[in-house]
């Protein structure tokens, strides 16, 4: 099994909207990617919450059966279509995949 964790720090203002608005839109778009490929076992998107420690604005946690399932997710048209918008609103991105 592969765990896939991605975190995004968003710009204060981008694409005509503030950080909070873009974070909510990003979450909605990511949520639409849940279960788009076979072998995806978990898919959770969360936003930084007031009062809780967070250095990034949006986090994705997903589990995949194997590298082929993770690759299929990365190449899926629904996922691929998000990249231009995410690139325009992000200040930084961190990703880590690991096998358990």
Tab-separated table of C-alpha atoms in Angstrom:
chain	number	residue	atom	x	y	z
A	1	UNK	CA	0.000	0.000	0.000
A	2	UNK	CA	1.172	3.515	-0.794
A	3	UNK	CA	0.258	6.528	1.293
A	4	UNK	CA	0.142	9.814	-0.604
A	5	UNK	CA	0.253	13.083	1.333
A	6	UNK	CA	0.269	16.509	-0.317
A	7	UNK	CA	0.165	19.913	1.391
A	8	UNK	CA	-0.363	23.295	-0.219
A	9	UNK	CA	0.335	26.775	1.112
A	10	UNK	CA	-1.781	29.238	-0.831
A	11	UNK	CA	-1.122	32.800	-1.926
A	12	UNK	CA	-2.929	35.525	0.024
A	13	UNK	CA	-4.729	36.559	-3.166
A	14	UNK	CA	-4.825	34.796	-6.546
A	15	UNK	CA	-7.195	34.229	-9.442
A	16	UNK	CA	-9.440	37.023	-8.180
A	17	UNK	CA	-10.044	35.511	-4.754
A	18	UNK	CA	-8.582	35.476	-1.262
A	19	UNK	CA	-6.792	32.542	0.353
A	20	UNK	CA	-9.845	31.198	2.217
A	21	UNK	CA	-12.022	31.245	-0.907
A	22	UNK	CA	-9.361	29.512	-2.978
A	23	UNK	CA	-8.823	26.906	-0.254
A	24	UNK	CA	-12.532	26.036	-0.216
A	25	UNK	CA	-12.612	25.840	-4.015
A	26	UNK	CA	-9.498	23.668	-4.009
A	27	UNK	CA	-11.078	21.285	-1.488
A	28	UNK	CA	-14.237	20.988	-3.587
A	29	UNK	CA	-12.187	20.183	-6.682
A	30	UNK	CA	-10.047	17.641	-4.847
A	31	UNK	CA	-13.084	15.995	-3.254
A	32	UNK	CA	-14.338	15.315	-6.791
A	33	UNK	CA	-11.253	13.100	-7.284
A	34	UNK	CA	-12.260	10.589	-4.604
A	35	UNK	CA	-12.713	7.092	-6.016
A	36	UNK	CA	-11.829	8.046	-9.599
A	37	UNK	CA	-9.495	5.064	-10.030
A	38	UNK	CA	-9.509	1.445	-8.886
A	39	UNK	CA	-7.139	0.777	-6.019
A	40	UNK	CA	-7.822	4.046	-4.191
A	41	UNK	CA	-8.649	3.047	-0.609
A	42	UNK	CA	-8.748	6.381	1.224
A	43	UNK	CA	-9.056	9.972	0.119
A	44	UNK	CA	-9.369	12.848	2.556
A	45	UNK	CA	-8.971	16.590	2.014
A	46	UNK	CA	-8.803	19.014	4.939
A	47	UNK	CA	-8.395	22.749	5.375
A	48	UNK	CA	-6.384	24.480	8.091
A	49	UNK	CA	-8.659	25.201	11.040
A	50	UNK	CA	-8.552	28.215	13.340
A	51	UNK	CA	-7.061	27.396	16.707
A	52	UNK	CA	-5.167	24.323	15.492
A	53	UNK	CA	-1.540	24.376	14.431
A	54	UNK	CA	-1.101	24.450	10.657
A	55	UNK	CA	1.722	25.714	8.478
A	56	UNK	CA	-0.112	24.832	5.242
A	57	UNK	CA	-3.639	25.645	4.086
A	58	UNK	CA	-4.820	22.447	2.410
A	59	UNK	CA	-3.810	18.831	2.910
A	60	UNK	CA	-4.624	15.689	0.940
A	61	UNK	CA	-4.245	12.230	2.446
A	62	UNK	CA	-4.821	9.236	0.184
A	63	UNK	CA	-4.043	5.534	0.161
A	64	UNK	CA	-3.484	3.463	-2.967
A	65	UNK	CA	-3.129	-0.267	-3.438
A	66	UNK	CA	0.132	0.091	-5.345
A	67	UNK	CA	2.242	2.312	-7.587
A	68	UNK	CA	0.033	1.542	-10.587
A	69	UNK	CA	-3.064	2.906	-8.790
A	70	UNK	CA	-1.172	6.051	-7.710
A	71	UNK	CA	0.074	6.550	-11.266
A	72	UNK	CA	-3.454	6.076	-12.652
A	73	UNK	CA	-4.693	8.759	-10.241
A	74	UNK	CA	-1.925	11.145	-11.272
A	75	UNK	CA	-2.737	10.663	-14.956
A	76	UNK	CA	-6.534	10.692	-14.639
A	77	UNK	CA	-8.133	13.559	-16.619
A	78	UNK	CA	-10.124	14.783	-13.591
A	79	UNK	CA	-6.929	15.084	-11.540
A	80	UNK	CA	-4.864	16.444	-14.396
A	81	UNK	CA	-7.401	19.233	-15.049
A	82	UNK	CA	-6.787	20.681	-11.557
A	83	UNK	CA	-3.127	21.438	-12.073
A	84	UNK	CA	-3.346	24.838	-13.825
A	85	UNK	CA	-5.622	26.337	-11.162
A	86	UNK	CA	-3.642	24.825	-8.287
A	87	UNK	CA	-0.409	26.116	-9.783
A	88	UNK	CA	-1.842	29.611	-10.033
A	89	UNK	CA	-3.023	29.797	-6.405
A	90	UNK	CA	-0.251	28.012	-4.570
A	91	UNK	CA	2.734	29.565	-2.908
A	92	UNK	CA	4.296	26.220	-1.998
A	93	UNK	CA	3.593	22.485	-2.300
A	94	UNK	CA	4.992	19.538	-0.401
A	95	UNK	CA	4.412	15.893	-1.286
A	96	UNK	CA	5.442	12.586	0.193
A	97	UNK	CA	4.579	9.080	-0.981
A	98	UNK	CA	5.636	6.062	1.023
A	99	UNK	CA	4.979	2.348	1.090
A	100	UNK	CA	3.739	0.505	4.138
